[in-house]
């Protein structure tokens, strides 16, 4: 296939996914759109994932496997961006899978509407046993084409609210736009979010599809209990500042956008408190109390509590101990969340999706 015939470059980093990567590759091979290149980056994986990818590549010339030393998902994706030839870029995780018409539908929608970026709905399939799982839908009511940059910016809060702007794998992005603005994945934990903020910062032509194609697999029950990070609070603060900076750059200060930012902050603040009661947290009870007391003094907490309008009754209840600044109740609530998170993955997934 000549370079000019490649419509989409699919980029997928691979690391320790030998149980899943075959399904991911086959879901791309089964796409109704055939004019693609599939850039698979073996990021120094210690398992058989790289060899599995090589075996598929020998049978399909559209697949190219790049073997490199381990440097993390950002470096793997960036290595593929640098050599991609497609008109559009699509980013995929190697333990997920996609519906067969995804690329064709998104490509056609992009061309029809002269879009620099197409956003689609997706599923999160949370497995609570080997075969049983609960699906959370992330969709939009109707497809929409934003006619101008300002229209997209004014309505971006709706997309953030539906979790449609946080991940790269529900988007088709024009490669020329990525190259012109020199956008790459930053070398940081949770690199998806800043990458997407870079993308939307100056984008002009955006369209959204109501269809859902991508299946994000939360197939490892232990991943919910292994999520403890001693720097989670600092990381969430950094992310919040990125969001604030974006809206300052956009000069968007309407009440609905500010409410979304406030609600987003306070929901993640609850997650940071729960992080302290994770079984892997080694802080003493006294140290946890001192940490929470310090966190409550953050000016963004007061700002967010004044503006946030939680959508569910249980989220409103969860915010009460924070409003009261009752550290004992806050810790008790966090322990309850940790208990549900570790003992009932199904319930936790339902509550998280409905918050």
CSV table of C-alpha atoms in Angstrom, one decimal:
chain,number,residue,atom,x,y,z
A,1,UNK,CA,0.0,0.0,0.0
A,2,UNK,CA,1.4,3.4,-1.0
A,3,UNK,CA,1.7,6.0,1.8
A,4,UNK,CA,-0.9,8.3,0.2
A,5,UNK,CA,-3.4,5.4,0.4
A,6,UNK,CA,-3.2,5.0,4.1
A,7,UNK,CA,-6.3,6.5,5.7
A,8,UNK,CA,-5.6,5.7,9.4
A,9,UNK,CA,-2.5,4.9,11.4
A,10,UNK,CA,-3.4,2.8,14.4
A,11,UNK,CA,-0.8,3.2,17.2
A,12,UNK,CA,-0.7,0.7,20.0
A,13,UNK,CA,2.0,0.3,22.8
A,14,UNK,CA,2.5,-3.3,24.1
A,15,UNK,CA,3.7,-4.3,27.5
A,16,UNK,CA,2.8,-7.5,29.5
A,17,UNK,CA,-0.5,-8.2,27.7
A,18,UNK,CA,0.1,-11.7,26.2
A,19,UNK,CA,-3.4,-12.8,27.3
A,20,UNK,CA,-5.1,-9.9,25.5
A,21,UNK,CA,-3.0,-8.6,22.6
A,22,UNK,CA,-4.2,-11.2,20.1
A,23,UNK,CA,-7.8,-10.1,20.6
A,24,UNK,CA,-6.8,-6.4,20.2
A,25,UNK,CA,-4.9,-7.1,17.0
A,26,UNK,CA,-7.7,-9.2,15.5
A,27,UNK,CA,-10.3,-6.5,16.2
A,28,UNK,CA,-8.3,-4.1,14.1
A,29,UNK,CA,-7.7,-6.7,11.3
A,30,UNK,CA,-11.5,-7.3,11.2
A,31,UNK,CA,-12.2,-3.6,10.5
A,32,UNK,CA,-14.4,-2.8,7.5
A,33,UNK,CA,-11.9,-0.1,6.6
A,34,UNK,CA,-8.9,-1.8,5.1
A,35,UNK,CA,-6.6,1.1,4.2
A,36,UNK,CA,-4.7,1.4,7.4
A,37,UNK,CA,-1.3,0.8,8.9
A,38,UNK,CA,-1.0,-0.7,12.4
A,39,UNK,CA,2.0,0.5,14.3
A,40,UNK,CA,2.6,-1.8,17.3
A,41,UNK,CA,5.3,-0.8,19.7
A,42,UNK,CA,6.8,-3.5,21.8
A,43,UNK,CA,8.0,-1.4,24.8
A,44,UNK,CA,10.5,-3.9,26.0
A,45,UNK,CA,7.9,-6.3,27.3
A,46,UNK,CA,9.3,-9.2,29.4
A,47,UNK,CA,6.5,-11.6,28.4
A,48,UNK,CA,5.6,-13.2,25.0
A,49,UNK,CA,3.6,-10.1,23.8
A,50,UNK,CA,6.2,-9.0,21.3
A,51,UNK,CA,6.6,-12.5,19.8
A,52,UNK,CA,2.8,-12.7,19.5
A,53,UNK,CA,2.7,-9.4,17.6
A,54,UNK,CA,5.5,-10.5,15.3
A,55,UNK,CA,3.5,-13.6,14.4
A,56,UNK,CA,0.5,-11.6,13.4
A,57,UNK,CA,2.8,-9.1,11.4
A,58,UNK,CA,4.2,-11.9,9.3
A,59,UNK,CA,0.7,-12.7,8.1
A,60,UNK,CA,-0.4,-9.1,7.5
A,61,UNK,CA,1.8,-6.5,5.8
A,62,UNK,CA,-0.3,-3.7,7.3
A,63,UNK,CA,1.1,-4.5,10.7
A,64,UNK,CA,4.5,-3.1,11.7
A,65,UNK,CA,6.1,-4.1,15.0
A,66,UNK,CA,8.6,-1.8,16.5
A,67,UNK,CA,10.8,-3.3,19.3
A,68,UNK,CA,12.4,-0.8,21.7
A,69,UNK,CA,13.8,-0.7,25.2
A,70,UNK,CA,11.2,-0.1,27.9
A,71,UNK,CA,10.4,3.6,28.2
A,72,UNK,CA,6.8,3.7,29.1
A,73,UNK,CA,3.6,4.1,27.1
A,74,UNK,CA,4.2,7.8,26.2
A,75,UNK,CA,7.6,7.1,24.6
A,76,UNK,CA,6.1,4.1,22.7
A,77,UNK,CA,3.3,6.1,21.3
A,78,UNK,CA,5.6,9.0,20.4
A,79,UNK,CA,7.9,6.7,18.5
A,80,UNK,CA,5.0,5.6,16.4
A,81,UNK,CA,3.7,9.1,15.8
A,82,UNK,CA,7.1,10.1,14.4
A,83,UNK,CA,6.8,7.4,11.6
A,84,UNK,CA,3.1,7.3,11.0
A,85,UNK,CA,1.9,8.0,7.4
A,86,UNK,CA,-1.9,7.9,7.7
A,87,UNK,CA,-4.2,10.8,7.1
A,88,UNK,CA,-5.6,10.3,10.6
A,89,UNK,CA,-4.2,8.8,13.8
A,90,UNK,CA,-6.0,6.4,16.1
A,91,UNK,CA,-4.6,5.3,19.5
A,92,UNK,CA,-5.4,2.0,21.1
A,93,UNK,CA,-4.6,0.1,24.3
A,94,UNK,CA,-3.3,-3.5,23.8
A,95,UNK,CA,-5.7,-5.1,26.3
A,96,UNK,CA,-8.9,-3.7,24.8
A,97,UNK,CA,-10.9,-4.3,21.6
A,98,UNK,CA,-13.0,-2.4,19.1
A,99,UNK,CA,-16.2,-2.9,17.1
A,100,UNK,CA,-15.6,-3.8,13.4
A,101,UNK,CA,-17.1,-0.7,11.8
A,102,UNK,CA,-15.3,1.8,14.0
A,103,UNK,CA,-12.6,3.1,11.8
A,104,UNK,CA,-14.7,3.3,8.6
A,105,UNK,CA,-17.6,5.1,10.4
A,106,UNK,CA,-15.2,7.6,12.1
A,107,UNK,CA,-13.2,8.2,9.0
A,108,UNK,CA,-16.3,8.8,6.9
A,109,UNK,CA,-17.7,11.1,9.5
A,110,UNK,CA,-14.5,13.1,9.6
A,111,UNK,CA,-14.3,13.5,5.8
A,112,UNK,CA,-18.0,14.4,5.5
A,113,UNK,CA,-17.7,17.2,8.1
A,114,UNK,CA,-14.1,18.3,7.4
A,115,UNK,CA,-13.2,17.4,11.0
A,116,UNK,CA,-9.8,17.6,12.6
A,117,UNK,CA,-11.0,15.3,15.3
A,118,UNK,CA,-13.9,12.9,15.7
A,119,UNK,CA,-15.0,11.8,19.1
A,120,UNK,CA,-17.1,8.6,19.7
A,121,UNK,CA,-18.8,6.9,22.6
A,122,UNK,CA,-17.3,3.9,24.3
A,123,UNK,CA,-17.8,1.2,26.9
A,124,UNK,CA,-16.0,0.3,30.1
A,125,UNK,CA,-16.4,-3.5,30.7
A,126,UNK,CA,-15.5,-4.1,34.4
A,127,UNK,CA,-15.0,-7.8,35.0
A,128,UNK,CA,-15.9,-9.1,38.5
A,129,UNK,CA,-15.2,-12.7,37.6
A,130,UNK,CA,-13.6,-14.5,34.7
A,131,UNK,CA,-16.7,-14.3,32.6
A,132,UNK,CA,-19.1,-11.9,34.3
A,133,UNK,CA,-18.8,-8.1,33.9
A,134,UNK,CA,-20.8,-4.9,34.2
A,135,UNK,CA,-20.8,-2.5,31.3
A,136,UNK,CA,-20.7,1.3,31.8
A,137,UNK,CA,-21.9,3.3,28.8
A,138,UNK,CA,-20.3,6.6,27.9
A,139,UNK,CA,-22.3,8.0,25.1
A,140,UNK,CA,-23.8,11.2,23.8
A,141,UNK,CA,-27.6,11.6,23.0
A,142,UNK,CA,-27.1,12.7,19.4
A,143,UNK,CA,-24.2,13.2,17.0
A,144,UNK,CA,-23.1,16.8,16.7
A,145,UNK,CA,-20.8,18.8,14.5
A,146,UNK,CA,-19.4,21.9,16.1
A,147,UNK,CA,-19.4,24.6,13.4
A,148,UNK,CA,-16.7,26.8,14.9
A,149,UNK,CA,-13.9,26.7,17.5
A,150,UNK,CA,-15.9,28.9,19.9
A,151,UNK,CA,-18.9,26.6,19.7
A,152,UNK,CA,-16.8,23.6,20.6
A,153,UNK,CA,-15.1,25.5,23.5
A,154,UNK,CA,-18.5,26.6,24.9
A,155,UNK,CA,-19.8,23.0,24.8
A,156,UNK,CA,-16.7,21.2,25.9
A,157,UNK,CA,-18.0,20.9,29.4
A,158,UNK,CA,-20.6,18.5,28.2
A,159,UNK,CA,-17.9,16.3,26.7
A,160,UNK,CA,-15.8,16.4,29.8
A,161,UNK,CA,-18.9,15.5,31.8
A,162,UNK,CA,-19.4,12.4,29.8
A,163,UNK,CA,-15.7,11.4,30.1
A,164,UNK,CA,-15.3,11.8,26.3
A,165,UNK,CA,-12.3,14.1,26.4
A,166,UNK,CA,-10.0,12.3,28.8
A,167,UNK,CA,-8.9,9.3,26.7
A,168,UNK,CA,-7.2,9.0,23.3
A,169,UNK,CA,-8.8,5.8,22.2
A,170,UNK,CA,-12.3,7.2,21.4
A,171,UNK,CA,-10.9,9.7,19.0
A,172,UNK,CA,-9.7,9.9,15.4
A,173,UNK,CA,-7.3,12.9,15.0
A,174,UNK,CA,-5.9,14.5,11.9
A,175,UNK,CA,-2.2,13.7,11.7
A,176,UNK,CA,-1.4,17.0,10.0
A,177,UNK,CA,-2.8,18.8,13.0
A,178,UNK,CA,-0.7,16.8,15.4
A,179,UNK,CA,2.4,17.4,13.4
A,180,UNK,CA,1.8,21.1,12.9
A,181,UNK,CA,1.3,21.7,16.6
A,182,UNK,CA,4.1,19.3,17.6
A,183,UNK,CA,1.8,17.4,20.0
A,184,UNK,CA,3.3,14.4,21.7
A,185,UNK,CA,2.5,12.4,24.8
A,186,UNK,CA,4.3,13.8,27.9
A,187,UNK,CA,6.5,11.6,29.9
A,188,UNK,CA,4.3,11.5,33.0
A,189,UNK,CA,1.9,9.2,34.8
A,190,UNK,CA,-1.6,9.3,33.4
A,191,UNK,CA,-0.3,10.8,30.2
A,192,UNK,CA,-3.6,10.5,28.3
A,193,UNK,CA,-5.2,13.6,29.9
A,194,UNK,CA,-2.5,16.2,29.2
A,195,UNK,CA,-2.1,14.8,25.7
A,196,UNK,CA,-5.8,15.4,25.0
A,197,UNK,CA,-5.6,18.9,26.6
A,198,UNK,CA,-2.8,19.7,24.1
A,199,UNK,CA,-5.0,18.4,21.3
A,200,UNK,CA,-8.2,20.4,22.1
A,201,UNK,CA,-6.3,23.6,23.1
A,202,UNK,CA,-6.3,25.1,19.6
A,203,UNK,CA,-8.4,22.7,17.6
A,204,UNK,CA,-11.1,24.2,15.4
A,205,UNK,CA,-13.2,21.5,13.7
A,206,UNK,CA,-14.6,18.9,16.0
A,207,UNK,CA,-17.4,16.4,15.5
A,208,UNK,CA,-19.0,13.9,17.9
A,209,UNK,CA,-20.6,10.6,17.1
A,210,UNK,CA,-23.3,9.1,19.3
A,211,UNK,CA,-22.2,5.5,18.4
A,212,UNK,CA,-20.0,3.5,20.8
A,213,UNK,CA,-17.2,1.4,19.4
A,214,UNK,CA,-14.3,1.0,21.9
A,215,UNK,CA,-14.4,-1.6,24.7
A,216,UNK,CA,-12.1,-0.5,27.6
A,217,UNK,CA,-11.6,-3.7,29.6
A,218,UNK,CA,-11.2,-3.4,33.3
A,219,UNK,CA,-10.5,-7.1,33.5
A,220,UNK,CA,-8.2,-7.3,36.4
A,221,UNK,CA,-10.1,-7.1,39.7
A,222,UNK,CA,-6.9,-6.5,41.6
A,223,UNK,CA,-6.4,-3.3,39.7
A,224,UNK,CA,-9.0,-1.6,41.8
A,225,UNK,CA,-7.1,-2.4,45.0
A,226,UNK,CA,-3.7,-1.8,43.6
A,227,UNK,CA,-4.4,1.7,42.7
A,228,UNK,CA,-2.7,3.3,45.8
A,229,UNK,CA,-0.2,6.0,44.9
A,230,UNK,CA,1.6,8.0,47.6
A,231,UNK,CA,1.6,11.1,45.3
A,232,UNK,CA,-2.0,10.8,44.0
A,233,UNK,CA,-3.2,14.0,45.7
A,234,UNK,CA,-0.3,16.1,44.2
A,235,UNK,CA,-1.0,14.5,40.8
A,236,UNK,CA,-4.7,15.4,41.0
A,237,UNK,CA,-3.8,19.0,42.0
A,238,UNK,CA,-1.6,19.2,38.9
A,239,UNK,CA,-4.3,17.9,36.7
A,240,UNK,CA,-6.8,20.4,38.1
A,241,UNK,CA,-4.4,23.2,37.3
A,242,UNK,CA,-4.1,22.0,33.8
A,243,UNK,CA,-7.9,22.2,33.4
A,244,UNK,CA,-8.1,25.6,34.9
A,245,UNK,CA,-5.3,26.8,32.6
A,246,UNK,CA,-7.1,25.4,29.6
A,247,UNK,CA,-10.3,27.4,30.4
A,248,UNK,CA,-8.3,30.5,31.1
A,249,UNK,CA,-6.7,30.2,27.7
A,250,UNK,CA,-10.1,29.6,26.1
A,251,UNK,CA,-11.5,32.6,28.1
A,252,UNK,CA,-14.5,30.5,29.0
A,253,UNK,CA,-16.0,31.4,32.4
A,254,UNK,CA,-19.7,30.6,32.1
A,255,UNK,CA,-21.5,29.0,35.1
A,256,UNK,CA,-21.9,25.6,33.5
A,257,UNK,CA,-18.3,25.2,32.6
A,258,UNK,CA,-17.2,26.4,36.1
A,259,UNK,CA,-19.6,24.0,37.7
A,260,UNK,CA,-18.1,21.1,35.7
A,261,UNK,CA,-14.6,22.0,36.8
A,262,UNK,CA,-15.7,22.3,40.4
A,263,UNK,CA,-17.5,19.0,40.4
A,264,UNK,CA,-14.7,17.3,38.7
A,265,UNK,CA,-12.3,18.6,41.3
A,266,UNK,CA,-14.3,17.6,44.4
A,267,UNK,CA,-15.1,14.1,43.0
A,268,UNK,CA,-11.4,13.5,42.6
A,269,UNK,CA,-10.7,15.0,46.0
A,270,UNK,CA,-12.9,12.2,47.5
A,271,UNK,CA,-10.8,9.7,45.5
A,272,UNK,CA,-7.6,11.2,47.0
A,273,UNK,CA,-9.0,10.8,50.5
A,274,UNK,CA,-10.0,7.2,49.8
A,275,UNK,CA,-6.4,6.6,48.6
A,276,UNK,CA,-5.3,7.1,52.2
A,277,UNK,CA,-7.5,4.2,53.4
A,278,UNK,CA,-6.3,1.9,50.7
A,279,UNK,CA,-4.7,-1.3,52.3
A,280,UNK,CA,-1.4,-0.4,50.7
A,281,UNK,CA,-1.2,3.0,52.4
A,282,UNK,CA,1.4,2.8,55.2
A,283,UNK,CA,0.5,6.1,57.0
A,284,UNK,CA,-0.6,5.8,60.7
A,285,UNK,CA,-4.0,7.0,61.7
A,286,UNK,CA,-2.6,10.2,63.2
A,287,UNK,CA,-0.7,10.9,59.9
A,288,UNK,CA,-3.8,10.3,57.9
A,289,UNK,CA,-5.7,12.8,60.0
A,290,UNK,CA,-3.0,15.3,59.7
A,291,UNK,CA,-2.9,14.8,55.9
A,292,UNK,CA,-6.6,15.3,55.5
A,293,UNK,CA,-6.6,18.4,57.7
A,294,UNK,CA,-4.0,19.9,55.5
A,295,UNK,CA,-5.9,18.9,52.3
A,296,UNK,CA,-9.1,20.6,53.6
A,297,UNK,CA,-7.3,23.9,53.8
A,298,UNK,CA,-6.8,23.9,50.0
A,299,UNK,CA,-8.6,26.9,48.5
A,300,UNK,CA,-9.9,24.8,45.7
A,301,UNK,CA,-11.9,22.7,48.2
A,302,UNK,CA,-13.9,25.7,49.3
A,303,UNK,CA,-14.2,27.0,45.8
A,304,UNK,CA,-15.5,23.6,44.5
A,305,UNK,CA,-17.9,23.0,47.3
A,306,UNK,CA,-19.6,26.3,46.6
A,307,UNK,CA,-20.0,25.6,42.8
A,308,UNK,CA,-20.4,21.9,42.4
A,309,UNK,CA,-23.8,20.4,41.9
A,310,UNK,CA,-23.5,16.6,42.4
A,311,UNK,CA,-25.8,14.6,40.1
A,312,UNK,CA,-26.4,11.7,42.5
A,313,UNK,CA,-27.8,11.5,46.0
A,314,UNK,CA,-24.9,9.4,47.3
A,315,UNK,CA,-22.4,11.9,46.0
A,316,UNK,CA,-24.2,14.7,47.8
A,317,UNK,CA,-24.0,12.6,51.0
A,318,UNK,CA,-20.3,11.8,50.5
A,319,UNK,CA,-19.6,15.5,50.4
A,320,UNK,CA,-21.2,16.3,53.7
A,321,UNK,CA,-18.3,15.2,55.9
A,322,UNK,CA,-16.0,17.4,53.8
A,323,UNK,CA,-18.4,20.3,54.1
A,324,UNK,CA,-18.4,19.8,57.9
A,325,UNK,CA,-14.6,19.3,57.9
A,326,UNK,CA,-15.2,16.3,60.2
A,327,UNK,CA,-12.0,14.3,59.8
A,328,UNK,CA,-13.3,11.2,61.7
A,329,UNK,CA,-16.4,11.0,59.4
A,330,UNK,CA,-14.2,11.6,56.3
A,331,UNK,CA,-12.0,8.7,57.2
A,332,UNK,CA,-14.9,6.4,58.0
A,333,UNK,CA,-16.5,7.3,54.6
A,334,UNK,CA,-13.2,6.6,52.9
A,335,UNK,CA,-12.9,3.2,54.6
A,336,UNK,CA,-16.4,2.3,53.3
A,337,UNK,CA,-15.4,3.2,49.8
A,338,UNK,CA,-12.2,1.2,50.0
A,339,UNK,CA,-14.2,-1.8,51.3
A,340,UNK,CA,-16.6,-1.7,48.4
A,341,UNK,CA,-13.8,-1.1,46.0
A,342,UNK,CA,-11.9,-4.2,47.1
A,343,UNK,CA,-14.8,-6.5,48.0
A,344,UNK,CA,-17.5,-5.7,45.4
A,345,UNK,CA,-16.0,-4.6,42.0
A,346,UNK,CA,-19.4,-4.8,40.4
A,347,UNK,CA,-21.1,-2.4,42.8
A,348,UNK,CA,-18.1,0.0,42.8
A,349,UNK,CA,-18.2,0.2,39.0
A,350,UNK,CA,-21.9,1.0,39.0
A,351,UNK,CA,-21.5,3.7,41.7
A,352,UNK,CA,-18.5,5.2,39.9
A,353,UNK,CA,-20.3,5.3,36.6
A,354,UNK,CA,-23.4,6.9,38.1
A,355,UNK,CA,-21.8,9.6,40.2
